[in-house]
C-alpha positions as a printed Julia matrix, in Angstrom:
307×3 Matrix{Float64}:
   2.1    12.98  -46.87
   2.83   15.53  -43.98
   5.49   14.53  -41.82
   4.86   13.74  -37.93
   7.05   14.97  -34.85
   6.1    12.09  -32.95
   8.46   14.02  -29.79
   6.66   17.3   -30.33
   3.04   15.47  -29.96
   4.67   14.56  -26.56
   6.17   17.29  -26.0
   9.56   15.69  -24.94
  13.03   16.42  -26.01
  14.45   13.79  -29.32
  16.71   12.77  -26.41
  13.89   11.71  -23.51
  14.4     8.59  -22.23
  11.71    5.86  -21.95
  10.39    6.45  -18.59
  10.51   10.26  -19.57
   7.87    9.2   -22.86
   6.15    7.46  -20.81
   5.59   10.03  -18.6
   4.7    12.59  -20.74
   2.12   10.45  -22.81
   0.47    9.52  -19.29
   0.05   13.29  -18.25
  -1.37   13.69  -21.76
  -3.8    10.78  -21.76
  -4.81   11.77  -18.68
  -5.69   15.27  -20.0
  -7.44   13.67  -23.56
  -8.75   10.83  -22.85
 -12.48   10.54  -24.65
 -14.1     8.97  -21.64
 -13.11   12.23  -19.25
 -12.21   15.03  -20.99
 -13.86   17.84  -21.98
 -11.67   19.16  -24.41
 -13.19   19.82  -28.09
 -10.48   17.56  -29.99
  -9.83   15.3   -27.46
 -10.67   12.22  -29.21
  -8.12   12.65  -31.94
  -5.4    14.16  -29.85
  -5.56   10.95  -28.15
  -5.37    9.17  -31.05
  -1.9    11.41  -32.4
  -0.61   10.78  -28.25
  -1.08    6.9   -28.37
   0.64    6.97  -32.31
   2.85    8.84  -31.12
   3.08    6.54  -27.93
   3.63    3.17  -29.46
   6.21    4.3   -32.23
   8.51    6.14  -29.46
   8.04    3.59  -26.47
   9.52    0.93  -28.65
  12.96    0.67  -29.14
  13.16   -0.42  -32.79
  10.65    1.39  -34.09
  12.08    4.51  -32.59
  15.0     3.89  -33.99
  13.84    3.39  -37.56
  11.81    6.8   -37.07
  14.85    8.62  -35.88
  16.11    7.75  -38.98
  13.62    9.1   -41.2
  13.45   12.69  -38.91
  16.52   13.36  -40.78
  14.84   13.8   -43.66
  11.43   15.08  -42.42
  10.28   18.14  -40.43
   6.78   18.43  -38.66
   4.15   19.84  -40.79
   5.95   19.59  -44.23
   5.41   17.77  -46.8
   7.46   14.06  -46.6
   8.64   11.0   -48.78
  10.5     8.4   -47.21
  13.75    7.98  -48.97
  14.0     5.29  -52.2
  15.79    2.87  -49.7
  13.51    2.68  -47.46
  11.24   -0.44  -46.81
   7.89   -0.13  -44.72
   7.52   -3.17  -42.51
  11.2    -4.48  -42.79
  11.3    -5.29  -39.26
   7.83   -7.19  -38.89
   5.25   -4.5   -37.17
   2.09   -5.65  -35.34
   0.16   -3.18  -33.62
  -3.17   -4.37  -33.31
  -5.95   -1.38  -33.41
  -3.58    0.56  -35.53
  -5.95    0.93  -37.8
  -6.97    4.36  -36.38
  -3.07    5.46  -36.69
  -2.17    7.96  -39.83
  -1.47    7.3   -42.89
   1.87    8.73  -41.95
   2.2     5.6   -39.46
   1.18    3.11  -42.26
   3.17    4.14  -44.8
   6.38    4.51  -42.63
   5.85    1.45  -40.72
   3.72   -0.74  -42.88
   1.03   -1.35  -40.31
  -2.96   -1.41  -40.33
  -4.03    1.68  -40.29
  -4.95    5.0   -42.7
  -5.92    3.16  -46.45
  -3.01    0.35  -46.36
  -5.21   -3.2   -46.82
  -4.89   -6.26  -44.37
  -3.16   -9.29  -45.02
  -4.82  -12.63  -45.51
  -3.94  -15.65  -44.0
  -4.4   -19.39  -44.45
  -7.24  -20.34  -42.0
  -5.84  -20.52  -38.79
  -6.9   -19.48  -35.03
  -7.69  -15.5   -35.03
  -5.14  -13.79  -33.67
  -4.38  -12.43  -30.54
  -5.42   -8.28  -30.08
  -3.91   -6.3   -27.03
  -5.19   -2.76  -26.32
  -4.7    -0.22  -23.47
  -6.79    1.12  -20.78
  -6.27    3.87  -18.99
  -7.45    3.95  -15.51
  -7.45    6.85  -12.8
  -6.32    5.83   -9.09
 -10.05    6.3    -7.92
 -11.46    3.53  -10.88
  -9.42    0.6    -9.16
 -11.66    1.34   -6.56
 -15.16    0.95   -8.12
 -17.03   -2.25   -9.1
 -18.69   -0.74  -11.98
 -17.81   -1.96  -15.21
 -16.39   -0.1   -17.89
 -16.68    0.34  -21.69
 -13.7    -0.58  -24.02
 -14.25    0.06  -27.8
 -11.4    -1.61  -30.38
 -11.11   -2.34  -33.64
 -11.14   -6.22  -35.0
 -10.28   -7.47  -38.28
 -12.1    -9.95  -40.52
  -9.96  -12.05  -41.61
 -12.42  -12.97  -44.56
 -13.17   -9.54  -45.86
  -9.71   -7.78  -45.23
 -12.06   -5.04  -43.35
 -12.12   -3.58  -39.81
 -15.06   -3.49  -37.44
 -15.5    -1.77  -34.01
 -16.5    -3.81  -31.03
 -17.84   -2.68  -27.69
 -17.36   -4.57  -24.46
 -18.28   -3.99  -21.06
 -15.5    -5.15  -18.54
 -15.34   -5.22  -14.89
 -11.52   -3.88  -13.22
 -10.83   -6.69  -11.04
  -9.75   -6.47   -7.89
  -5.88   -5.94   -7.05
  -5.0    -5.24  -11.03
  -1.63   -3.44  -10.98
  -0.05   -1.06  -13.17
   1.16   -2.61  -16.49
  -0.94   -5.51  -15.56
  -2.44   -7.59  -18.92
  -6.22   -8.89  -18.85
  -7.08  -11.42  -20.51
 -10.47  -11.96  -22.19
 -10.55  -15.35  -23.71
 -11.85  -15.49  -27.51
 -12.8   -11.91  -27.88
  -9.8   -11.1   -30.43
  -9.85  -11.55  -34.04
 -11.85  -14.67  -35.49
 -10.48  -16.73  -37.54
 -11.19  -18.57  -40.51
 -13.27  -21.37  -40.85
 -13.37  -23.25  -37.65
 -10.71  -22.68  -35.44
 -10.88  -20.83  -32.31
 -10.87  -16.83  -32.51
  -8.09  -15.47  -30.84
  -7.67  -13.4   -27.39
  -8.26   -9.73  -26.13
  -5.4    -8.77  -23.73
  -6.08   -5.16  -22.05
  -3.08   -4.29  -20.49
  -3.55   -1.67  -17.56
  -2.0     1.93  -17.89
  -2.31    3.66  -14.2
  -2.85    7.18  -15.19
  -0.19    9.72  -13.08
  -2.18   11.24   -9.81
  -1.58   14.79   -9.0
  -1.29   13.75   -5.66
  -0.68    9.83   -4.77
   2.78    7.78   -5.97
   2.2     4.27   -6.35
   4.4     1.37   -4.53
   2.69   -1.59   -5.2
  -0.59   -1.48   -3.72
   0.35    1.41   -1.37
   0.04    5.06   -2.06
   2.93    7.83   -1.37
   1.42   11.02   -0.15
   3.67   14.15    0.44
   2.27   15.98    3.39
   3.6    19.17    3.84
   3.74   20.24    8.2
   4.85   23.43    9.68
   8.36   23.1    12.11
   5.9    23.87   14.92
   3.44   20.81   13.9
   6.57   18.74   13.6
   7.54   19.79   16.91
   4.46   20.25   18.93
   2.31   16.95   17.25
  -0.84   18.54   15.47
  -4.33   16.84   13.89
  -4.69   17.92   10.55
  -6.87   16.73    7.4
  -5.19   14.89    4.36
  -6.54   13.48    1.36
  -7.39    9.92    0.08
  -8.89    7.96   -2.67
 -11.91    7.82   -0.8
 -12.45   11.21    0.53
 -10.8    13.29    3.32
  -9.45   12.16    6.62
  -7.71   13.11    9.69
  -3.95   12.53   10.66
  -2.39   12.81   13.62
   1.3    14.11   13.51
   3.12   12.65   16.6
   5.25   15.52   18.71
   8.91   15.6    17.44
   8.05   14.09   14.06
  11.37   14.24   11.61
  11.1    15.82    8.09
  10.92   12.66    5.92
   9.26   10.87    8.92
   6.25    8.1     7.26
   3.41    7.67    8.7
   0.97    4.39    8.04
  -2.8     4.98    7.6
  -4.22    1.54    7.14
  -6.05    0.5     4.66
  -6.26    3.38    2.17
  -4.2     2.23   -1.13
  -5.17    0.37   -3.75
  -7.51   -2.7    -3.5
  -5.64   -6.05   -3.33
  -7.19   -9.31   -4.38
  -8.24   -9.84   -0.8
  -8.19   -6.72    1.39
  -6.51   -2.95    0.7
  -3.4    -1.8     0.48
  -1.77    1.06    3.06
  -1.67    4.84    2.29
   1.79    6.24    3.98
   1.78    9.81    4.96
   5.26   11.43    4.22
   6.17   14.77    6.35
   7.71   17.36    4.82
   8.5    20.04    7.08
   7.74   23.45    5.46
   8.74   26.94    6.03
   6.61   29.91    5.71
   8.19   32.16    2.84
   7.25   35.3     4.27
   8.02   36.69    7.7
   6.88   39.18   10.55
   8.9    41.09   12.61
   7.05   38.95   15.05
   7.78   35.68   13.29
  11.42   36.7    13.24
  11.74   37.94   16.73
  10.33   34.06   17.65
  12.87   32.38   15.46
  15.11   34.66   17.28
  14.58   33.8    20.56
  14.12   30.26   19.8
  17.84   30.35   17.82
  19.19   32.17   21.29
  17.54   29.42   23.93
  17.99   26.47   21.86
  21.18   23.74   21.84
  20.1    22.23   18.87
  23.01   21.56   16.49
  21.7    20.26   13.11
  25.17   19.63   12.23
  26.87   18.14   15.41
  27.37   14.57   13.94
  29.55   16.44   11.31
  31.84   17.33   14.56
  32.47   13.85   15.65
């Protein structure tokens, strides 16, 4: 069994903290997600990200694996150690069964060759899976495909099912859906269990999120700070103008209505940030301006430091 860097297939440091993981595996998934990307091996990077993903993001599971790295090294070949008992601390991770059989053997979940457990008929249990959604999907009614994996309970085997869902309005980031009785069946008559999707916002190369609103940094030159200026930013929705008042202030937000994220009833608020800019290069021209504007104006940037 070859032994798995779970950090390196993040590309974070053994150190990274959880919102640094969780960073990194959202830029990833992003970048290898089956449903977008165009990347030759994207389905089973994605795969190795989301193993890699739900060992790391987990506090006691990452623990137990930091353990074992002391005795492992990516790419070689790996036996735990004779103390060591897969499954000691209970593992579930439903749709595991597409993890490694480095995963299964370390952790003792479903997944590579390791069999499921029966149970004494019961209601099915409960399966929760991810879905990864761009900015610009919370915006469309179309519904979308989600394949995962369900065991039988009865034959010990795993079987793929394929549902189309529709995003509903207003979901949030980290948000669980539920879809009642679409989870694992159970035996004999009892009720099968539940499918909980819970929502992964993928990062935006442009938008933060706050809620329902979207952070935009817009960068302005000093002289559209000072002088006001109409210029053209971006949204979710396409391209729009923005007027900058006269004397806006670096850091200065301004409130387009109406262009975050859907809400259950109505649409969030996009707010414009300014960030003044300044040009790298310089003219003689450019600098005789700055020049004469340094020699005519009273402007102290540092006067409240005086008082």
């Amino acid at each position: 069994m070859e032994f798995k860097d779970y950090y390196k297939v993040l590309g974070v440091d053994d150190s990274a903290d959880t919102k640094a993981i969780k960073t990194a595996y959202r830029r990833l998934a992003r970048k290898y997600h089956p449903d977008v990307s165009k990347e030759a091996d994207a389905e089973a990077k994605f795969k190795e990200l989301s193993e890699a993903y739900e060992v790391l993001s987990d506090k006691t599971k990452r623990a137990e694996y930091d353990q074992l790295k002391k005795y492992g090294q990516a790419g070689q070949s790996f036996t735990p150690p004779p103390d060591w008992n897969a499954g000691k601390h209970s593992f579930n991770a439903e749709g595991a069964e597409d993890f490694s059989d480095f995963f299964a053997n370390i952790f003792g979940g479903a997944g590579g060759h390791s069999q499921h457990r029966r149970r004494r008929a019961s209601r099915g249990r409960d399966i929760e899976v991810e879905m990864a959604l761009f900015l610009e999907d919370t915006l469309s009614d179309e519904p979308r495909t989600i394949e995962y994996s369900i065991p039988d309970p009865n034959t010990g085997q795993n079987k793929k099912k394929t549902l189309k869902i529709k995003i509903p309005k207003g979901v949030a980031d980290g948000e669980r859906i539920r879809l009642k009785g679409q989870g694992e069946p159970s035996i004999g008559d009892a009720a099968p269990g539940d499918l909980y999707i819970r929502i992964s916002f993928a990062p935006h190369p442009k938008f933060d999120v706050d809620g329902h609103n979207l952070i935009l940094i817009v960068p302005v030159a000093p002289w559209e700070a000072a002088l006001g200026a109409k210029i053209v930013i971006p949204t979710l929705e396409g391209k729009i103008s923005l007027n900058i008042p006269a004397k806006s202030q670096a850091g200065q937000k301004l409130r387009v209505k109406g262009k975050g994220l859907r809400k259950k009833s109505g649409q969030g608020d996009l707010f414009a940030t300014l960030k003044v800019q300044m040009p790298k290069d310089y003219s003689e021209q450019d600098l005789e301006l700055w020049q004469k504007l340094a020699k005519q104006s009273e402007f102290n940037p540092r006067a409240q430091w005086e008082k």
